[in-house]
Amino acid sequence: MSDFKLGLEYAKQLDAADDLSHYRKQFHIPTDTNGKELIYLCGNSLGLQPKSTKAYLDQELEDWANLGVEGHTHAQNPWMPYHEFLTEATAKIVGAKPIEVVTMNSLTANLHFMMASFYKPTKERYKILIESDAFPSDKYAVESQLRHHGYDDKEGLILWKPRPNEELLRYEDLEDILKAHGQEIALIMIGGVNYYTGQFFDFKRISTLGHQYGCKVGFDCAHGAGNVDLDLHNSGADFAIWCTYKYLNSGPGNLSGCFVHERHAYDKNLNRFTGWWSHNKDTRFNMRQEFDVLPGAEGWQMSNPPILAMAAIRASLDIFNEVGMEKLIAKSKKLTGYFEFLLKQLGEDVVRIITPQNPDERGCQLSIQVLDADKTVFNKLTDTGVISDWREPDVIRCAPVPLYNSFEDVYHMVEKLKMILND
């Protein structure tokens, strides 16, 4: 946006006019040794803790203490169906129908479960396409799937690469790859928002293109859930996964989410790994029934849910449900646009933003290259009280999160960076 202004007073005016500014008080903001709040711009790695989380956890601890096993049916929030308490809010956040989502397992485990169903290699069609700078865990996972099925993990992997001297991926190049290799590709698996550049991909365009060539299409939305408008149902993707501990603020290493498109909901012949929690709820505890898979994403569950972990997720989801993604995304675009405006004042010969300039092609993260600098700049920035994120070889990732970051946060971060560069 070109109508932003310079100066601290303007940042304060933006905060005063922000309808969501009061939500910051609902989160624990880390402080330095003197008790001063740090500038926390690292929600793309770990979201901050909602102050309500403790009460949600305490409720389950109290019910466990007082009820023991009876808590499965008699807890204030009965444990047996507890994962269902997360479904509606999760579906709204990722743009899905309730039947299409479930919360379970960890992120890379869920990727493997999805590939067990949607990566079905044949002699002619066995290759997997990913972006060349995919998040390492995704790359390791798909390589291991190739090896598991007896294929060479280098020959069977096709990389969607940026052009020389560019960081962002072009759809024309993806189209060219599919024209040349589409009949060999069994699965397209893309990080929905690239962890390094912050590029937010067009899910519908990729899904439509992949399906034209007979490929299955999935997305890792770890950097997208709670950050951008994923619109998973309308994208047509076969599956998606995401974590809950980044923008969804559920706590370190917490559970993952899964999306399986509604068109697969009643396909009982679709190969999958199963367990008793994917069995028909009405007969699950008869214990000796032949397996009868649940419809929808719930049919990919294996085990009964970890209640304490889910309680922390529920605390955060209730905030999201109250605010709504539409308002969050609107503030996010303004907050990150203001951040971009301030960084550009430093000069493009000093700072380069590799994240797309189009707000619809990114989330809140900006990936910043300080030209002719190394990690010492990041270390100095940390010493001034800015919590951001370094990624080799030369990128500082900063994510002003609309739920708890302020325009003043962004202003002070850029001022501190300017001070370091002028030192």
XYZ file of C-alpha atoms in Angstrom:
423
model
C 0.000 0.000 0.000
C 1.320 3.446 -0.908
C -0.619 5.413 1.709
C 1.483 4.303 4.705
C 3.436 6.956 6.571
C 6.659 7.057 8.548
C 7.102 7.670 12.260
C 6.207 6.077 15.574
C 3.064 8.159 16.042
C 1.640 6.774 12.816
C 2.282 3.197 14.007
C 0.437 4.026 17.221
C -2.452 5.453 15.201
C -2.696 2.220 13.232
C -2.843 0.232 16.471
C -5.474 2.548 17.931
C -7.650 2.018 14.846
C -7.144 -1.763 14.810
C -10.303 -3.643 15.852
C -8.228 -6.713 16.742
C -5.560 -4.992 18.838
C -7.120 -6.093 22.138
C -6.480 -9.768 21.330
C -2.794 -9.184 22.037
C -3.702 -9.069 25.745
C -5.002 -12.635 25.476
C -1.488 -13.983 24.818
C 1.645 -14.352 26.916
C 4.282 -12.106 25.317
C 7.857 -13.219 26.153
C 9.949 -10.703 28.096
C 13.642 -10.000 28.624
C 15.446 -10.314 31.972
C 14.144 -6.864 32.942
C 10.538 -7.807 32.281
C 10.292 -5.783 29.052
C 8.226 -7.374 26.282
C 10.277 -8.729 23.400
C 9.288 -8.090 19.788
C 8.116 -11.576 18.884
C 7.996 -12.127 15.119
C 8.424 -15.897 15.151
C 4.879 -17.225 15.002
C 5.872 -19.009 11.797
C 7.979 -21.329 13.984
C 6.043 -21.392 17.265
C 2.946 -19.420 18.099
C 2.567 -17.728 21.456
C 0.550 -19.249 24.276
C -3.004 -18.001 24.781
C -3.565 -17.078 28.418
C -6.664 -19.286 28.361
C -4.634 -22.426 27.604
C -3.859 -23.129 31.258
C -7.551 -23.146 32.219
C -8.384 -25.543 29.377
C -5.621 -27.903 30.477
C -6.512 -27.556 34.166
C -10.081 -28.626 33.421
C -8.925 -31.910 31.928
C -6.379 -32.499 34.700
C -9.092 -31.911 37.286
C -11.487 -34.293 35.560
C -8.775 -36.921 35.262
C -7.965 -36.546 38.979
C -11.593 -36.726 40.061
C -13.069 -39.164 37.574
C -10.299 -41.425 36.334
C -11.491 -43.560 33.442
C -15.034 -42.238 33.850
C -13.814 -38.992 32.333
C -14.208 -40.585 28.917
C -17.948 -40.161 29.287
C -18.482 -37.928 32.329
C -15.814 -35.223 32.078
C -17.090 -31.696 31.567
C -15.807 -32.148 28.022
C -16.109 -35.927 27.565
C -12.896 -37.438 26.259
C -14.444 -40.053 24.003
C -15.576 -37.544 21.367
C -13.051 -34.834 22.306
C -11.493 -34.551 18.852
C -14.944 -33.648 17.532
C -14.866 -30.445 19.619
C -12.120 -29.212 17.258
C -13.770 -30.090 13.969
C -16.023 -27.108 13.196
C -13.434 -24.453 14.018
C -10.694 -26.314 12.171
C -12.863 -26.680 9.071
C -13.553 -22.925 9.038
C -9.866 -22.068 9.367
C -8.752 -24.240 6.439
C -11.816 -23.739 4.227
C -13.164 -27.273 4.394
C -16.302 -29.174 5.280
C -16.364 -30.795 8.730
C -16.337 -34.276 7.199
C -13.044 -33.399 5.485
C -10.906 -32.625 8.559
C -9.518 -34.389 11.587
C -6.855 -33.573 14.188
C -4.432 -36.397 14.899
C -0.790 -37.501 15.042
C 2.176 -35.305 14.121
C 2.801 -33.543 10.823
C 5.213 -35.853 9.017
C 3.418 -38.937 10.367
C 0.232 -37.622 8.768
C 2.066 -37.028 5.508
C 3.046 -40.691 5.496
C -0.521 -41.766 6.292
C -1.799 -39.650 3.412
C 0.804 -41.075 1.045
C -0.204 -44.592 2.064
C -3.572 -43.753 0.513
C -2.765 -41.319 -2.278
C 0.664 -42.372 -3.501
C -0.111 -45.494 -5.504
C 2.881 -46.057 -7.778
C 2.857 -48.273 -10.839
C 5.643 -49.319 -13.172
C 4.745 -46.494 -15.553
C 3.606 -43.860 -13.017
C 5.646 -43.708 -9.820
C 7.412 -40.343 -9.605
C 6.726 -37.641 -7.009
C 6.941 -33.910 -7.758
C 7.835 -31.432 -5.020
C 9.259 -27.916 -4.938
C 13.059 -27.924 -5.042
C 13.386 -26.117 -1.714
C 10.643 -28.019 0.082
C 10.738 -28.177 3.848
C 13.350 -30.873 4.617
C 10.956 -33.177 6.475
C 8.660 -33.271 3.429
C 11.574 -34.100 1.146
C 12.834 -36.829 3.465
C 9.333 -38.285 3.715
C 8.701 -38.509 -0.023
C 12.197 -39.897 -0.638
C 11.549 -42.607 1.934
C 8.238 -43.453 0.264
C 10.024 -43.904 -3.057
C 12.563 -46.210 -1.414
C 9.826 -48.090 0.440
C 8.145 -48.895 -2.874
C 11.418 -50.011 -4.438
C 12.301 -46.918 -6.475
C 15.443 -44.831 -6.559
C 14.824 -41.722 -4.452
C 16.832 -39.482 -6.796
C 15.518 -40.740 -10.113
C 11.945 -40.881 -8.812
C 11.889 -37.323 -7.452
C 11.044 -34.447 -9.782
C 11.864 -30.954 -8.525
C 9.958 -27.783 -9.420
C 12.805 -25.281 -9.428
C 13.026 -21.488 -9.600
C 14.768 -20.024 -12.598
C 18.426 -18.952 -12.331
C 18.880 -15.921 -10.056
C 15.257 -16.175 -8.864
C 13.772 -17.474 -5.619
C 10.084 -17.770 -6.467
C 8.517 -20.579 -8.461
C 6.668 -19.982 -11.734
C 3.543 -21.862 -12.753
C 4.660 -21.893 -16.389
C 7.601 -24.057 -15.350
C 5.277 -26.442 -13.492
C 3.153 -26.701 -16.630
C 6.260 -27.531 -18.674
C 7.273 -30.241 -16.184
C 3.855 -31.850 -16.416
C 3.818 -31.669 -20.208
C 7.109 -33.554 -20.230
C 6.601 -35.938 -17.293
C 2.921 -35.839 -16.323
C 2.287 -39.457 -17.293
C 5.129 -40.578 -14.994
C 4.045 -38.579 -11.926
C 1.870 -40.333 -9.345
C 1.840 -37.549 -6.754
C 2.347 -33.785 -6.591
C 3.135 -32.762 -2.998
C 3.773 -29.047 -2.466
C 4.379 -26.957 0.645
C 1.343 -24.668 0.444
C 3.270 -21.661 1.788
C 6.969 -22.178 1.231
C 8.807 -22.088 4.537
C 11.807 -20.193 3.116
C 10.425 -17.650 0.650
C 6.914 -17.313 2.084
C 5.396 -17.861 -1.380
C 1.723 -18.893 -1.110
C 0.784 -21.137 -3.985
C -2.445 -21.256 -5.975
C -3.859 -24.551 -4.731
C -6.702 -24.703 -7.238
C -4.417 -24.031 -10.209
C -1.961 -26.725 -9.109
C -4.702 -29.245 -8.271
C -6.502 -28.713 -11.563
C -3.282 -29.030 -13.514
C -2.187 -32.150 -11.662
C -5.536 -33.856 -12.066
C -5.489 -33.154 -15.805
C -2.465 -35.423 -15.987
C -3.887 -38.069 -13.666
C -1.736 -37.135 -10.659
C -2.912 -37.062 -7.061
C -2.288 -33.678 -5.398
C -1.534 -32.854 -1.765
C -0.282 -29.851 0.199
C 1.694 -29.359 3.395
C -0.057 -26.367 4.967
C 2.148 -26.064 8.053
C 2.861 -22.424 7.166
C -0.639 -21.805 5.845
C -3.171 -22.952 8.456
C -4.268 -19.934 10.481
C -2.259 -17.646 8.200
C -3.871 -17.554 4.729
C -7.144 -18.431 3.022
C -6.476 -22.079 2.153
C -9.976 -22.799 0.774
C -9.080 -26.485 0.705
C -12.452 -27.867 -0.344
C -12.770 -25.609 -3.369
C -9.135 -26.151 -4.314
C -9.943 -29.728 -5.254
C -6.768 -31.054 -3.604
C -6.903 -34.727 -2.679
C -5.368 -34.167 0.749
C -3.578 -31.653 2.941
C -1.801 -31.686 6.283
C -0.761 -28.955 8.712
C 0.649 -28.485 12.184
C -1.119 -26.606 14.968
C 1.865 -25.121 16.796
C 2.778 -22.291 14.416
C -0.040 -19.887 13.568
C -2.571 -22.004 15.484
C -0.733 -21.470 18.800
C -1.267 -24.926 20.308
C 2.144 -25.437 21.918
C 5.474 -26.981 20.908
C 5.231 -30.164 18.850
C 1.467 -30.432 19.182
C -0.823 -32.435 16.939
C -1.334 -32.140 13.213
C -4.443 -31.630 11.123
C -5.532 -33.605 8.069
C -7.814 -32.771 5.163
C -9.169 -35.431 2.840
C -11.448 -34.160 0.091
C -15.103 -35.074 0.359
C -15.016 -37.026 -2.912
C -12.920 -39.660 -1.105
C -15.110 -39.681 2.026
C -17.054 -42.874 1.339
C -14.468 -44.806 -0.630
C -13.951 -47.824 1.615
C -11.616 -49.396 -0.919
C -9.058 -46.599 -0.664
C -5.918 -48.082 0.826
C -5.033 -46.724 4.268
C -3.384 -47.580 7.555
C -6.073 -48.180 10.141
C -6.653 -48.524 13.865
C -9.597 -48.791 16.199
C -10.408 -45.069 16.129
C -11.025 -45.243 12.376
C -13.688 -47.904 13.005
C -17.447 -47.265 13.081
C -18.205 -45.438 16.359
C -21.413 -47.414 16.950
C -19.595 -50.759 17.054
C -16.048 -49.686 18.020
C -16.289 -51.132 21.511
C -17.787 -54.446 20.487
C -14.090 -55.232 19.971
C -14.539 -58.301 17.759
C -16.241 -56.758 14.756
C -14.737 -56.873 11.298
C -13.290 -53.491 10.431
C -15.877 -50.941 9.301
C -14.191 -47.691 8.331
C -15.662 -44.325 9.296
C -16.538 -41.972 6.439
C -14.485 -38.828 5.873
C -11.186 -37.762 7.363
C -12.006 -39.485 10.672
C -11.481 -42.754 8.830
C -7.736 -42.068 8.870
C -7.488 -41.925 12.665
C -5.734 -44.793 14.366
C -5.700 -44.152 18.087
C -7.835 -42.483 20.717
C -6.961 -38.779 20.980
C -4.463 -37.281 23.472
C -6.779 -35.083 25.504
C -4.221 -32.781 27.134
C -2.718 -31.943 23.740
C -6.141 -31.323 22.254
C -7.177 -29.101 25.149
C -4.389 -26.686 24.226
C -5.511 -26.724 20.592
C -9.090 -26.069 21.649
C -8.068 -23.010 23.652
C -6.539 -21.437 20.561
C -9.271 -22.532 18.161
C -11.893 -20.850 20.329
C -10.082 -17.556 19.775
C -9.933 -18.142 16.030
C -13.611 -19.015 16.012
C -14.390 -15.762 17.780
C -12.307 -13.576 15.433
C -12.737 -15.363 12.103
C -10.175 -15.833 9.351
C -11.578 -13.039 7.202
C -10.744 -10.358 9.782
C -7.390 -11.936 10.586
C -6.339 -12.028 6.945
C -7.440 -8.420 6.405
C -5.306 -7.238 9.326
C -2.449 -9.511 8.277
C -2.279 -7.961 4.818
C -2.227 -4.473 6.297
C 0.330 -5.330 8.996
C 2.709 -7.106 6.608
C 2.163 -4.385 3.981
C 3.237 -1.793 6.547
C 6.254 -3.934 7.444
C 7.211 -4.143 3.773
C 6.806 -0.370 3.383
C 9.164 0.310 6.289
C 11.785 -2.189 5.120
C 11.847 -0.627 1.667
C 12.793 2.699 3.241
C 16.138 1.088 4.110
C 16.948 0.847 0.413
C 16.912 -2.115 -1.946
C 20.691 -1.966 -2.069
C 20.673 -2.826 1.663
C 17.646 -5.068 2.210
C 15.953 -7.368 -0.272
C 12.578 -9.041 0.358
C 12.342 -12.371 -1.467
C 8.698 -12.983 -0.492
C 6.147 -12.125 -3.227
C 5.060 -8.477 -3.262
C 1.473 -9.390 -4.133
C -0.373 -9.754 -0.778
C -2.510 -12.547 -2.254
C 0.627 -14.603 -2.928
C 1.965 -14.549 0.633
C 0.892 -14.758 4.248
C 2.227 -12.629 7.071
C 5.855 -13.766 6.725
C 8.483 -11.675 4.982
C 11.810 -13.312 4.172
C 14.531 -10.694 4.294
C 18.015 -10.785 2.815
C 20.421 -8.224 4.222
C 22.827 -7.825 1.331
C 26.501 -8.615 1.918
C 25.746 -9.674 5.497
C 25.862 -12.932 7.425
C 24.244 -14.351 10.564
C 25.920 -11.740 12.770
C 23.201 -9.273 11.726
C 20.533 -11.710 12.906
C 22.417 -12.282 16.179
C 22.642 -8.537 16.803
C 18.941 -8.176 16.053
C 18.194 -10.885 18.609
C 20.345 -9.089 21.168
C 18.184 -5.966 20.746
C 15.070 -7.911 21.767
C 13.700 -9.045 18.391
C 12.759 -12.729 18.176
C 12.822 -13.736 14.526
C 14.190 -16.708 12.633
C 17.359 -17.379 10.624
C 17.463 -19.743 7.652
C 20.645 -20.579 5.807
C 22.231 -19.244 3.795
C 21.162 -15.620 4.283
C 17.505 -15.113 5.182
C 15.866 -13.601 8.264
C 12.246 -14.732 8.447
C 9.857 -12.396 10.249
C 6.158 -13.078 10.726
C 4.025 -10.321 12.267
C 1.020 -12.373 13.411
C -2.272 -10.442 13.392
C -3.630 -12.003 16.587
C -0.881 -10.701 18.837
C 1.564 -8.491 16.922
C 1.126 -4.749 16.680
C 2.044 -2.122 14.123
C 4.332 -0.704 16.784
C 6.133 -4.075 16.960
C 6.877 -3.810 13.271
C 7.989 -0.188 13.529
C 10.450 -0.909 16.342
C 11.845 -3.989 14.601
C 12.747 -1.981 11.498
C 14.219 0.810 13.621
C 16.438 -1.714 15.408
C 17.530 -3.230 12.110
C 18.326 0.230 10.778
C 20.406 0.969 13.861
C 22.400 -2.257 13.410
C 23.042 -1.579 9.724
C 24.192 1.978 10.437
C 26.461 0.921 13.278
